[in-house]
PDB file of C-alpha atoms in Angstrom:
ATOM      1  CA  UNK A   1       0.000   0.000   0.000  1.00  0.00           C
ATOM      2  CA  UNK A   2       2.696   2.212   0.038  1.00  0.00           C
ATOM      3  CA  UNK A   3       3.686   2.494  -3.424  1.00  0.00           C
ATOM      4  CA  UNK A   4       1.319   3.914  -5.491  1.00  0.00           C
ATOM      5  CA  UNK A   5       2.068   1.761  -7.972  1.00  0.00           C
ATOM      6  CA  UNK A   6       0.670  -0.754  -7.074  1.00  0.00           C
ATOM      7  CA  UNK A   7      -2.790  -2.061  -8.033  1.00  0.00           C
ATOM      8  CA  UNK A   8      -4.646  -4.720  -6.839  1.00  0.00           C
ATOM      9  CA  UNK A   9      -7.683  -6.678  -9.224  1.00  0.00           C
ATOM     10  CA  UNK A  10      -9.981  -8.982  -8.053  1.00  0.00           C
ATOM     11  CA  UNK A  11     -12.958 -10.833 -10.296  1.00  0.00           C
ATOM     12  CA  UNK A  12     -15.603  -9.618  -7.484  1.00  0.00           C
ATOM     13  CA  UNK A  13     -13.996 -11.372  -4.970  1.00  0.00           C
ATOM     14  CA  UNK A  14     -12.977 -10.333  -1.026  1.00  0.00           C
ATOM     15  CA  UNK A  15     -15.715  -7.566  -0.286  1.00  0.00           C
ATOM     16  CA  UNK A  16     -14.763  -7.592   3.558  1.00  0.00           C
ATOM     17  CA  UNK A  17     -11.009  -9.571   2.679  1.00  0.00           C
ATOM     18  CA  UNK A  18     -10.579  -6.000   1.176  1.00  0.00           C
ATOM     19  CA  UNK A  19     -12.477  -3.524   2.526  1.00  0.00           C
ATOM     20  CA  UNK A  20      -9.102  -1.669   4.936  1.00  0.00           C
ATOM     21  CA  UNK A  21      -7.430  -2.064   1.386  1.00  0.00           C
ATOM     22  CA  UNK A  22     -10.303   0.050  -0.698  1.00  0.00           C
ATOM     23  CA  UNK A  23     -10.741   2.727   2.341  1.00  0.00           C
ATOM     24  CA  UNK A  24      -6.501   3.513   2.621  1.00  0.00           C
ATOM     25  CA  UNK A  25      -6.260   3.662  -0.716  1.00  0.00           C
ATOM     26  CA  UNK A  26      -9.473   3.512  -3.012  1.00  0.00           C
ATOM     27  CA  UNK A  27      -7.493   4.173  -5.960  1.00  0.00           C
ATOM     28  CA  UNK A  28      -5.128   0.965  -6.240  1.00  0.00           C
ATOM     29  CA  UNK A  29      -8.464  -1.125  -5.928  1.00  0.00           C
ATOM     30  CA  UNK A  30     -10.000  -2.495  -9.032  1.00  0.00           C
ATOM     31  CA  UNK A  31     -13.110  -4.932  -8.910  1.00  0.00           C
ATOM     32  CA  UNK A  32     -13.142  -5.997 -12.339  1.00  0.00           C
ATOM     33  CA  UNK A  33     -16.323  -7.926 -11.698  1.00  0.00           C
ATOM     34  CA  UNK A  34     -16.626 -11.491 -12.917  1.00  0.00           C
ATOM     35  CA  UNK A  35     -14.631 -11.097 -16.103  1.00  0.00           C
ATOM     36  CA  UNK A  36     -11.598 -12.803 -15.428  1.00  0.00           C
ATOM     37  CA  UNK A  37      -9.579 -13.179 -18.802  1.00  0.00           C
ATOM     38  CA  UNK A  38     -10.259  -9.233 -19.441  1.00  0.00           C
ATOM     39  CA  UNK A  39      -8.873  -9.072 -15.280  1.00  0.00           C
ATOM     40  CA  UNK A  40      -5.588 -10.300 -16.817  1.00  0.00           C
ATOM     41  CA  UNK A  41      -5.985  -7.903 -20.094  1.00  0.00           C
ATOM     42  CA  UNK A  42      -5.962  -4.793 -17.826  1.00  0.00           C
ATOM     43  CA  UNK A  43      -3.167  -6.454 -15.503  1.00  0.00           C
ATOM     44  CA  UNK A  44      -1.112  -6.539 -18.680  1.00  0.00           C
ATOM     45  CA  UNK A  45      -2.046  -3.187 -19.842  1.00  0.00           C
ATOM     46  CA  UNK A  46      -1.535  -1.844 -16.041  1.00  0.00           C
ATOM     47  CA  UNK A  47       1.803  -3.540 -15.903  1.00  0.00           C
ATOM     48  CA  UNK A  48       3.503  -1.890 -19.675  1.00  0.00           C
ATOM     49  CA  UNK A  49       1.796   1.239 -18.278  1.00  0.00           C
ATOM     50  CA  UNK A  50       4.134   1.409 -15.338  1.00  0.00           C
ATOM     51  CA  UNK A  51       2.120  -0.042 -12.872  1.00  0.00           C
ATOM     52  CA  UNK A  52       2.455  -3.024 -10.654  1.00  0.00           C
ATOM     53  CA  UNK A  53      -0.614  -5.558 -10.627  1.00  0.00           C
ATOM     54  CA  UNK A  54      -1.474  -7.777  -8.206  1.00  0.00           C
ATOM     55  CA  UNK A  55      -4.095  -9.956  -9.594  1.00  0.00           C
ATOM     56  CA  UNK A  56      -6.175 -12.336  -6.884  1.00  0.00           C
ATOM     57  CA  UNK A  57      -8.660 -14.947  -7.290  1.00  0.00           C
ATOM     58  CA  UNK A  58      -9.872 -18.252  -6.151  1.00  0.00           C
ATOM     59  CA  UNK A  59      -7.177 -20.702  -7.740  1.00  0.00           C
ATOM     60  CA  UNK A  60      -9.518 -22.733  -9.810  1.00  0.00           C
ATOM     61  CA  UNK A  61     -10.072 -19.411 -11.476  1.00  0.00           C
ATOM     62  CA  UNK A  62      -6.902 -17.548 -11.272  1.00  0.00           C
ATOM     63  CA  UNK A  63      -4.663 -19.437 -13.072  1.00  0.00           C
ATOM     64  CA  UNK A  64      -6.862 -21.804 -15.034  1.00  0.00           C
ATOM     65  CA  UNK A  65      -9.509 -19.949 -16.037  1.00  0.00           C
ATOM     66  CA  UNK A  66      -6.998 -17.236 -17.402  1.00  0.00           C
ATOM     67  CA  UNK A  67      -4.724 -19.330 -18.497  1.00  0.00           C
ATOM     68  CA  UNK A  68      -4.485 -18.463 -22.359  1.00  0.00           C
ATOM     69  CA  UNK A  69      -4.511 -14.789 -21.172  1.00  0.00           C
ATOM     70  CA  UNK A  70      -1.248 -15.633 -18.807  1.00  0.00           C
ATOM     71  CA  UNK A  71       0.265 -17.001 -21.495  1.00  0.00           C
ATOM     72  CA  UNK A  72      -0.359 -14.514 -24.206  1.00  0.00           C
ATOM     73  CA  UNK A  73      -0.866 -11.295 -22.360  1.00  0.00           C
ATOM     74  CA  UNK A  74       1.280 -11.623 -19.383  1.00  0.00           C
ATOM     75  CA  UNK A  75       4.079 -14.326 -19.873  1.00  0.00           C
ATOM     76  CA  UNK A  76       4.788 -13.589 -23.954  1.00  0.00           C
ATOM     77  CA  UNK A  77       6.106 -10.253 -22.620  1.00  0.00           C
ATOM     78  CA  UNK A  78       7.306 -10.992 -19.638  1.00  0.00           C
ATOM     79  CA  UNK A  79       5.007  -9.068 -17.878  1.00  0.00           C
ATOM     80  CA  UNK A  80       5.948  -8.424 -13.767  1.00  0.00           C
ATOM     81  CA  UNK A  81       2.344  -9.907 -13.050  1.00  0.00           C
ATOM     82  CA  UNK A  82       1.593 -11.162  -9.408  1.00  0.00           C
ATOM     83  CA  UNK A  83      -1.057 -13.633  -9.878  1.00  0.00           C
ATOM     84  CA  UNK A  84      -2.599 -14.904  -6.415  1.00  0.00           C
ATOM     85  CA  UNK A  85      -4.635 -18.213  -6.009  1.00  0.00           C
ATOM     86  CA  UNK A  86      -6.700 -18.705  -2.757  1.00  0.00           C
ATOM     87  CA  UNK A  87      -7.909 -21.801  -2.349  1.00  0.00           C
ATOM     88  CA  UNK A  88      -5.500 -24.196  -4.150  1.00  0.00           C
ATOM     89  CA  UNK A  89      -6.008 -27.859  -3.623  1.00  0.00           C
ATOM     90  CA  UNK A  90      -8.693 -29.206  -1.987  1.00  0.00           C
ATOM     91  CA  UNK A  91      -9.979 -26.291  -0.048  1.00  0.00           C
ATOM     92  CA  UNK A  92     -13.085 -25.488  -1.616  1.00  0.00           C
ATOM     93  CA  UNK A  93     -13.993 -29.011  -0.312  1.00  0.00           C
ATOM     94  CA  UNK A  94     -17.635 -28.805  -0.196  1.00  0.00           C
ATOM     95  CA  UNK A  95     -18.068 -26.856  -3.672  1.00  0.00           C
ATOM     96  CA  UNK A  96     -17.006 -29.326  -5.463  1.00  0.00           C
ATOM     97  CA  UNK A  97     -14.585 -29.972  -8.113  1.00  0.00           C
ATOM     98  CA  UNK A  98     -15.463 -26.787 -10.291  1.00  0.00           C
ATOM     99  CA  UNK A  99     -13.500 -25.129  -7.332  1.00  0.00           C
ATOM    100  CA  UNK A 100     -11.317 -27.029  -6.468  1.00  0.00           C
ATOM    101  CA  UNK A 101      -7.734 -26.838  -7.627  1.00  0.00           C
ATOM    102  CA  UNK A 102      -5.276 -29.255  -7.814  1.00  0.00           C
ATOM    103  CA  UNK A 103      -3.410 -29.121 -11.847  1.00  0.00           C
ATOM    104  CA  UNK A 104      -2.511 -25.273 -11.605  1.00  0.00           C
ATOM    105  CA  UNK A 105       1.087 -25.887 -10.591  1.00  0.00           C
ATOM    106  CA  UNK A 106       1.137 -28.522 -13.882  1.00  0.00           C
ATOM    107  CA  UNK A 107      -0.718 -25.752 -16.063  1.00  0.00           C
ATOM    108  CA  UNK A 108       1.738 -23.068 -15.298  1.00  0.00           C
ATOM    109  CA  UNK A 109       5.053 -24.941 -15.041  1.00  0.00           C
ATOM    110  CA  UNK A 110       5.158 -25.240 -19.063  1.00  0.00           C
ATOM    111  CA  UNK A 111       4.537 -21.389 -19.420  1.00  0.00           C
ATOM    112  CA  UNK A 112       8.045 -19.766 -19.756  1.00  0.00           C
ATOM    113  CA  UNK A 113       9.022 -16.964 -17.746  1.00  0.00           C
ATOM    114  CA  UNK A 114       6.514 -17.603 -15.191  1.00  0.00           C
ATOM    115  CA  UNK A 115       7.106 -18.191 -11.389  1.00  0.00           C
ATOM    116  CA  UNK A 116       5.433 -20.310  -9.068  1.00  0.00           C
ATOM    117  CA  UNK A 117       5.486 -20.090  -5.531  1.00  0.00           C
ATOM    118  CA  UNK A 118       3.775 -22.333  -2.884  1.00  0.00           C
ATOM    119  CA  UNK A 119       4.304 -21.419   0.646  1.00  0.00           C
ATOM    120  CA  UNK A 120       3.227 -23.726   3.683  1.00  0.00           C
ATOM    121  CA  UNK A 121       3.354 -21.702   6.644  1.00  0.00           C
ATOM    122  CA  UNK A 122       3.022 -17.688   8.033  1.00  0.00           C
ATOM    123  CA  UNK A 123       6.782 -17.294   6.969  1.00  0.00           C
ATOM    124  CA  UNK A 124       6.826 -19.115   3.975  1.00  0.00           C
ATOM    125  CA  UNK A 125       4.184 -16.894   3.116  1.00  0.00           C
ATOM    126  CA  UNK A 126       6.208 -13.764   4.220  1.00  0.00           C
ATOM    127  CA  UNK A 127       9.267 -14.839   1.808  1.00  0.00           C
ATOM    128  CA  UNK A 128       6.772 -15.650  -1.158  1.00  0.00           C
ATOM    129  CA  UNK A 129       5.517 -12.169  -0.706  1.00  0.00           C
ATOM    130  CA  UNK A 130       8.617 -10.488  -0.339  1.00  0.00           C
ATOM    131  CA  UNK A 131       9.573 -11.683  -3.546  1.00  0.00           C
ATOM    132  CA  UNK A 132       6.242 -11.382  -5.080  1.00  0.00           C
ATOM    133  CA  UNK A 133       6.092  -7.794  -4.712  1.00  0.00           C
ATOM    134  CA  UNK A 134       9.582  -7.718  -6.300  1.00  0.00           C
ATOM    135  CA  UNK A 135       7.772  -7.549  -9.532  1.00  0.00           C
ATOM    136  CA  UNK A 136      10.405  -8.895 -11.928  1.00  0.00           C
ATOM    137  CA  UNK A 137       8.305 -11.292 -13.674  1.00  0.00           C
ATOM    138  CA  UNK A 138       5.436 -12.701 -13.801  1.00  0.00           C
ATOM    139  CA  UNK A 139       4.617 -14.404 -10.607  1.00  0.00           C
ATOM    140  CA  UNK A 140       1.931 -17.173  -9.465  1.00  0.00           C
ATOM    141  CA  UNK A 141       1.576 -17.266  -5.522  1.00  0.00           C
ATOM    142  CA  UNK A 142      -0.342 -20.669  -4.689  1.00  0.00           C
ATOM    143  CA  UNK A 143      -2.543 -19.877  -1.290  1.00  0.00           C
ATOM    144  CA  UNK A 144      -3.506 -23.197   0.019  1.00  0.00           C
ATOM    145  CA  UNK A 145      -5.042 -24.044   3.769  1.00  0.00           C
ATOM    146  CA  UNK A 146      -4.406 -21.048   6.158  1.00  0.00           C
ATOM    147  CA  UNK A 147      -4.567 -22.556   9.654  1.00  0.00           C
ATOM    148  CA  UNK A 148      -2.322 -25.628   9.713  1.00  0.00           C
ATOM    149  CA  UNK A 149       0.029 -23.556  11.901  1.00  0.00           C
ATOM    150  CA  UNK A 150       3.377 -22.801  11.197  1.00  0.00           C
ATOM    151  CA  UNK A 151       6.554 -25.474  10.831  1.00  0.00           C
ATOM    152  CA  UNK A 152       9.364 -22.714  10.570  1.00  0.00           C
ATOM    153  CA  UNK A 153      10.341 -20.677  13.750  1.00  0.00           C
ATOM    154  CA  UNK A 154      12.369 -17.523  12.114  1.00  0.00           C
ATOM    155  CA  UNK A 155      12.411 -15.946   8.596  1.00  0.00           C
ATOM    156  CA  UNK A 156      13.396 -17.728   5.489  1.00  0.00           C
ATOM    157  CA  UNK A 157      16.533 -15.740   3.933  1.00  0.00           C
ATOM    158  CA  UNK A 158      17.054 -18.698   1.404  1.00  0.00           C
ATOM    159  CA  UNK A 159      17.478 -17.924  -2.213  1.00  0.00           C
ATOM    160  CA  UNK A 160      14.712 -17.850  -4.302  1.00  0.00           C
ATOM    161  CA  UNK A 161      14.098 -21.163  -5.935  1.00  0.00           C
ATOM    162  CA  UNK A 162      16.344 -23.135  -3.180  1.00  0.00           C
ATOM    163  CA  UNK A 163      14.756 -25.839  -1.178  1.00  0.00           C
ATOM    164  CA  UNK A 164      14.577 -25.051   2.965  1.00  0.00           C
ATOM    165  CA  UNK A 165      15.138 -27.209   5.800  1.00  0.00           C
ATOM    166  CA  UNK A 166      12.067 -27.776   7.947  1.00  0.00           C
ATOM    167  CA  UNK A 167      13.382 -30.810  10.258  1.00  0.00           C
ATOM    168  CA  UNK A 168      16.611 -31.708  10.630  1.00  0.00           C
ATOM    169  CA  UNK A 169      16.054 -35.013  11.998  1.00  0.00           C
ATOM    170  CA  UNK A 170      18.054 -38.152  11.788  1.00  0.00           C
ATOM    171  CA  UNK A 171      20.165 -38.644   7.976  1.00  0.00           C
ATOM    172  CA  UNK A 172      19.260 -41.883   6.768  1.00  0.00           C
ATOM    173  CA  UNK A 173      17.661 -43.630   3.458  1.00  0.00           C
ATOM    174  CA  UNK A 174      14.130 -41.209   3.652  1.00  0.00           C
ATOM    175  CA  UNK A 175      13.905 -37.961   3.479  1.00  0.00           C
ATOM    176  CA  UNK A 176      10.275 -36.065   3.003  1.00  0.00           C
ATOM    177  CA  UNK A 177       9.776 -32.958   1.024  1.00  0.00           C
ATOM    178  CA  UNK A 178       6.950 -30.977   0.865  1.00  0.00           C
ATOM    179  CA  UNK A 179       5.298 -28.170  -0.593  1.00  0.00           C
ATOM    180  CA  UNK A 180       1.969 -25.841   0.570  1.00  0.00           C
ATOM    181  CA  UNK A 181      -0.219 -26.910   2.469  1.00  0.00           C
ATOM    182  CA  UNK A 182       1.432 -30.848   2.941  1.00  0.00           C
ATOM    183  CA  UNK A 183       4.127 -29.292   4.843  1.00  0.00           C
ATOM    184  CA  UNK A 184       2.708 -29.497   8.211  1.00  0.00           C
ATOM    185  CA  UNK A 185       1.718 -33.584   7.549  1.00  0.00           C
ATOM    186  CA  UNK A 186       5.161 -33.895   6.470  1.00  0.00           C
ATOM    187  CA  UNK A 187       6.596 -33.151  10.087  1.00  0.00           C
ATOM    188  CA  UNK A 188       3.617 -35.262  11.565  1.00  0.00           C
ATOM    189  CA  UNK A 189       4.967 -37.953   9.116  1.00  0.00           C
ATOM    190  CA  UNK A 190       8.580 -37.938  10.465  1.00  0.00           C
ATOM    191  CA  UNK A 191       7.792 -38.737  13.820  1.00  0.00           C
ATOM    192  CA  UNK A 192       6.483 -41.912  12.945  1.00  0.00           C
ATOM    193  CA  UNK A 193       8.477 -42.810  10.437  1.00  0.00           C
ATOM    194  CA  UNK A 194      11.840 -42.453  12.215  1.00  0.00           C
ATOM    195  CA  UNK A 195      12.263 -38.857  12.674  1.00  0.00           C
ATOM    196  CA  UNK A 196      13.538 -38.492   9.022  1.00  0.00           C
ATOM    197  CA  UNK A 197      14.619 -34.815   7.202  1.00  0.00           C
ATOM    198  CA  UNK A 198      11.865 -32.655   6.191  1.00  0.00           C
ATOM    199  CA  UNK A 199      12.462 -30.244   3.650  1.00  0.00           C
ATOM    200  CA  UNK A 200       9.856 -27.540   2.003  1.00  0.00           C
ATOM    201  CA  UNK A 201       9.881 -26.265  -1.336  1.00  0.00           C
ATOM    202  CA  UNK A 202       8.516 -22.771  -1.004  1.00  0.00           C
ATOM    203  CA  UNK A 203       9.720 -22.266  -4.555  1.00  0.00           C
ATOM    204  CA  UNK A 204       8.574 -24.748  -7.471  1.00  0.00           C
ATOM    205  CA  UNK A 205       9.710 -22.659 -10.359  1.00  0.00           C
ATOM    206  CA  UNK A 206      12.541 -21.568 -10.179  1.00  0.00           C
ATOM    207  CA  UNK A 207      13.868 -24.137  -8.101  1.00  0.00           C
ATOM    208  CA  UNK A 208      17.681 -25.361  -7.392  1.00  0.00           C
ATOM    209  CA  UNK A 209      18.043 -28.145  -9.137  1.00  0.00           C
ATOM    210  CA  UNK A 210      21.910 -28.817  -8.181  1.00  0.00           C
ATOM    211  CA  UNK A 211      20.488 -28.941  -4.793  1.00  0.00           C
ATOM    212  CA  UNK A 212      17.563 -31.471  -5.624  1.00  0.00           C
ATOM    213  CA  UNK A 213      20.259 -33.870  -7.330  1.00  0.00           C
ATOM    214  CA  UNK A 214      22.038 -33.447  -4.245  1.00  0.00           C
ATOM    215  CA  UNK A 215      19.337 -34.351  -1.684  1.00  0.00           C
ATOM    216  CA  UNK A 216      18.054 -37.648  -3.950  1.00  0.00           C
ATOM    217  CA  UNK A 217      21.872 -38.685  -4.000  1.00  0.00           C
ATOM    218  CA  UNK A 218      22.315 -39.109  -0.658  1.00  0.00           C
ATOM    219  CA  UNK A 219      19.113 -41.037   0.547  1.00  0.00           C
ATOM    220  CA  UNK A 220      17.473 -43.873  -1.082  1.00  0.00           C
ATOM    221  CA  UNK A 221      13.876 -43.303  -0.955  1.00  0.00           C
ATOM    222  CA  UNK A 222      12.742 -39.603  -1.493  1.00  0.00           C
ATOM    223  CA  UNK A 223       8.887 -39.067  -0.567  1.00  0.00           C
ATOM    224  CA  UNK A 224       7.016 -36.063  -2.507  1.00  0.00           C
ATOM    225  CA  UNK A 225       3.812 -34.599  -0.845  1.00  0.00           C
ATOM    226  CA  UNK A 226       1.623 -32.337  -2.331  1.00  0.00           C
ATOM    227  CA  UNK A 227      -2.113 -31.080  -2.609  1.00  0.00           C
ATOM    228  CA  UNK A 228      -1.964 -31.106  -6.073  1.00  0.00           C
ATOM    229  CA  UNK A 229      -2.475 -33.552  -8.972  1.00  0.00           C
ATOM    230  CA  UNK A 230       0.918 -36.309  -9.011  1.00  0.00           C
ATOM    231  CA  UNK A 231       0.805 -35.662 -12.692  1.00  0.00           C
ATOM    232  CA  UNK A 232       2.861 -32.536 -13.397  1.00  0.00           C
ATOM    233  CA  UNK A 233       3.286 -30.602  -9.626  1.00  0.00           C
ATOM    234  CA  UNK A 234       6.192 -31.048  -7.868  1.00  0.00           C
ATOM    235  CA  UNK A 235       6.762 -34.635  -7.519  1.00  0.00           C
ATOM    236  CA  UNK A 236       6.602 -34.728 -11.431  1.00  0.00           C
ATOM    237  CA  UNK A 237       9.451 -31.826 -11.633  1.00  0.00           C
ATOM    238  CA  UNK A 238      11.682 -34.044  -9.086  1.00  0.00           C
ATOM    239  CA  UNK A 239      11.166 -36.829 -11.212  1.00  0.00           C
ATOM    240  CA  UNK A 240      12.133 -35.493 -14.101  1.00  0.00           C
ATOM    241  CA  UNK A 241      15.382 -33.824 -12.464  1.00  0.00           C
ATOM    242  CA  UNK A 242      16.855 -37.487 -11.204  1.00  0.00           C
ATOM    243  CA  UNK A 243      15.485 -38.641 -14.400  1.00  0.00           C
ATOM    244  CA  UNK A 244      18.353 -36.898 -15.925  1.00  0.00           C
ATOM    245  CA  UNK A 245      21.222 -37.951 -13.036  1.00  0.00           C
ATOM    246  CA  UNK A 246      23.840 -40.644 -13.906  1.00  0.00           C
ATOM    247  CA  UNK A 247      24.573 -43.310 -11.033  1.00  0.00           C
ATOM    248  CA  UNK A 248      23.014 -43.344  -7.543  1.00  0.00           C
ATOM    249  CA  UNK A 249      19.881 -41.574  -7.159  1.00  0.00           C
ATOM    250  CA  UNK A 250      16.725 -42.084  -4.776  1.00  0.00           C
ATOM    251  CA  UNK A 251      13.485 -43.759  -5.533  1.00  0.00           C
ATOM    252  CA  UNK A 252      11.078 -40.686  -5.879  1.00  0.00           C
ATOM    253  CA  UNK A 253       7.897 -41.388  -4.671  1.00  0.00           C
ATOM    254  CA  UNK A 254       5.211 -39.001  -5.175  1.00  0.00           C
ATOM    255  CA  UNK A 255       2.140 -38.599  -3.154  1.00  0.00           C
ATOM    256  CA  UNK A 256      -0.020 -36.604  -4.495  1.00  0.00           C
ATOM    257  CA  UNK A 257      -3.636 -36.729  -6.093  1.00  0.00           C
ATOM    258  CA  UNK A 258      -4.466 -39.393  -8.490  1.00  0.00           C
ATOM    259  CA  UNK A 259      -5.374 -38.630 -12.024  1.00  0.00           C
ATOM    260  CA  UNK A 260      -9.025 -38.071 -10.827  1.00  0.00           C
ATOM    261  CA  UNK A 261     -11.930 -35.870 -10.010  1.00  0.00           C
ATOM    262  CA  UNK A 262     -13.379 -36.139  -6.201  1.00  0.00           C
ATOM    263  CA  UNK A 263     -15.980 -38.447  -6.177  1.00  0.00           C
ATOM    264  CA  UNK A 264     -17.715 -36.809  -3.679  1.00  0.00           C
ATOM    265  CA  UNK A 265     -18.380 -33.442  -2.027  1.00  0.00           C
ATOM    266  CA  UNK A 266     -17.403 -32.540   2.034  1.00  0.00           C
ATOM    267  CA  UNK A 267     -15.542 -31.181   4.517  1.00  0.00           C
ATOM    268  CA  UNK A 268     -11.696 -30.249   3.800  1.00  0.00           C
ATOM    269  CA  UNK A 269     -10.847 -33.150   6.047  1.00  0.00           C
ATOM    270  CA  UNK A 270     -12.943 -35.798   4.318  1.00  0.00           C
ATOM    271  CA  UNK A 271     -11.330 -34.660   0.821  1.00  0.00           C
ATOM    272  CA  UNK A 272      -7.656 -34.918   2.202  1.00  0.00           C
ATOM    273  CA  UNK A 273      -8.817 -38.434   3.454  1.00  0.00           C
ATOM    274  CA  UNK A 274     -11.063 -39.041   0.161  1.00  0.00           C
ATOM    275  CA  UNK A 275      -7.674 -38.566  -1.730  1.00  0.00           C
ATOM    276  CA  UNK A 276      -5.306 -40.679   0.360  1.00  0.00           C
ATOM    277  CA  UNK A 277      -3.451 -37.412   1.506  1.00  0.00           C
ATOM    278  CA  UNK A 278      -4.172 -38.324   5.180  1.00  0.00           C
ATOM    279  CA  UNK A 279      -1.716 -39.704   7.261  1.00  0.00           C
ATOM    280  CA  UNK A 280      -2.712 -42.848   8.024  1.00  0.00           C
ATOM    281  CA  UNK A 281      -2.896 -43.463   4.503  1.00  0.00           C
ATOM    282  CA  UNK A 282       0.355 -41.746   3.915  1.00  0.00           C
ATOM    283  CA  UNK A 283       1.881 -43.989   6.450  1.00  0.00           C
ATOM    284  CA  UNK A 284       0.856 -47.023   5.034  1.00  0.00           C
ATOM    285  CA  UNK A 285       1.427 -46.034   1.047  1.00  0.00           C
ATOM    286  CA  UNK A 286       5.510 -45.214   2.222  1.00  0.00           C
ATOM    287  CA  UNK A 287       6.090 -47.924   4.190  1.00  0.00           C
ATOM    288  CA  UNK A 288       4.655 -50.421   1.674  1.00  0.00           C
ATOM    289  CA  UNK A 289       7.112 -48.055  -1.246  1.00  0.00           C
ATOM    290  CA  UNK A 290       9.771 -48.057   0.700  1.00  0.00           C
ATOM    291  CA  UNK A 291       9.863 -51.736   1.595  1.00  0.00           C
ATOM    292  CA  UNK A 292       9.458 -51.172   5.268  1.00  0.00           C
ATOM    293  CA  UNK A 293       6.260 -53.597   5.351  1.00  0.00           C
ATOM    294  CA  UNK A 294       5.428 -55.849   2.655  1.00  0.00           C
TER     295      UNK A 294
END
């Protein structure tokens, strides 16, 4: 709010979410009512114009939805775009798959020049903004489940793009890493499956890739979580990294959500459960992977 350059654009979204915003400063609001794809048109425009957009929406809107716009408006010139999903994943539970969002990191990964951020806790969230608001290119911030708590105790100060220690725990063949909103089940997963290293990866794209081939030499089994489709997110990028490694290199196993719709609508909980993404289920699906139970 304190550069006027700044502008924020919603699709009629956030009446109380941003009513401080419109009374400080009325003119770096727009509500560009539900017309997404010409939302990203005037976000372009904004953006050669000198200005600095910030463009929020529910995820299963804002990137998908606008996608060809992204692409051709925004990422074809390199636009400094923020783009802002609420929602991602399975939060929009009980509205059903319509809103639900869970291919956006896939959908924007193959669009160059655009970043994609995915914090999982308050200062995860802090760093993605920080650089956000950099406004050097365009920019996807992926807001998944607010009130899982927070995993880090101190500010990140790691490079954009690098991956960030969560748990030190014991060295050994597993190691989890994480992303959004799966970070917190990720330390709940440790515990129980011999205090193993957590890391987060705040940062999909860019992301350090010397220091993923790193990380899946020295352990044998490395688990992916996400709330996000297995096809394309994050375990799909780590994949394709040790794909491309000579010698030693860890089993990747992604858990993610299967190449399906939900079958069924409820709470957040029963969706996370619904798609195996509990951990019970988690439990069971790495130790069976990992050859710890047969």
């Amino acid at each position: 709010m304190n550069d006027p350059k700044i502008v924020l654009l919603t699709g009629d979204h956030g009446y109380a979410l941003f009513d401080d915003f419109c009374k400080t400063v009325p003119g770096q609001f727009i509500n560009a009512g539900i017309a997404e794809q010409n939302m990203v048109g005037m976000a372009a425009g904004l953006a050669k114009a000198g200005f600095k957009p910030v463009v929020y929406g529910l995820s299963a809107f804002v990137p998908v939805r606008v996608l060809e716009q992204i692409k051709i408006d925004v990422c074809y010139e390199n636009l400094p775009v923020v783009f802002i999903g609420d929602g991602a994943g399975l939060v929009y539970s009980s509205l059903g798959s319509s809103h639900q969002s869970t291919e956006d990191i896939a959908v924007l990964r193959a669009i160059p020049h655009m970043r994609i951020l995915s914090p999982g806790d308050t200062f995860e969230m802090a760093y993605a903004m920080e650089h956000a608001l950099a406004f050097q290119a365009p920019l996807y911030l992926r807001m998944g489940k607010s009130d899982l708590g927070d995993v880090h105790h101190a500010p990140l100060t790691a490079q954009l793009g690098d991956l960030v220690p969560a748990h030190q725990g014991t060295p050994g063949r597993l190691a989890l890493l994480a992303t959004g909103s799966m970070l917190g089940r990720a330390m709940q997963l440790s515990q129980q499956l011999g205090n193993c290293p957590v890391w987060s990866a705040p940062s999909i794209k860019p992301i350090n890739h010397s220091q993923v081939a790193a990380l899946t030499r020295e352990v044998a089994h490395l688990v992916v979580l996400e709330e996000h489709a297995e096809v394309g997110g994050l375990g799909g990028l780590v994949a394709e990294i040790v794909a491309g490694q000579a010698g030693q290199r860890a089993q990747v196993i992604r858990c993610g959500i299967m190449d399906r719709f939900s079958e069924k609508c409820g709470s957040y909980n029963y969706l996370i459960t619904e798609h195996g993404l509990d951990v019970p289920t988690l439990l069971t699906k790495i130790r069976i992977a990992t050859g710890m139970v047969s």
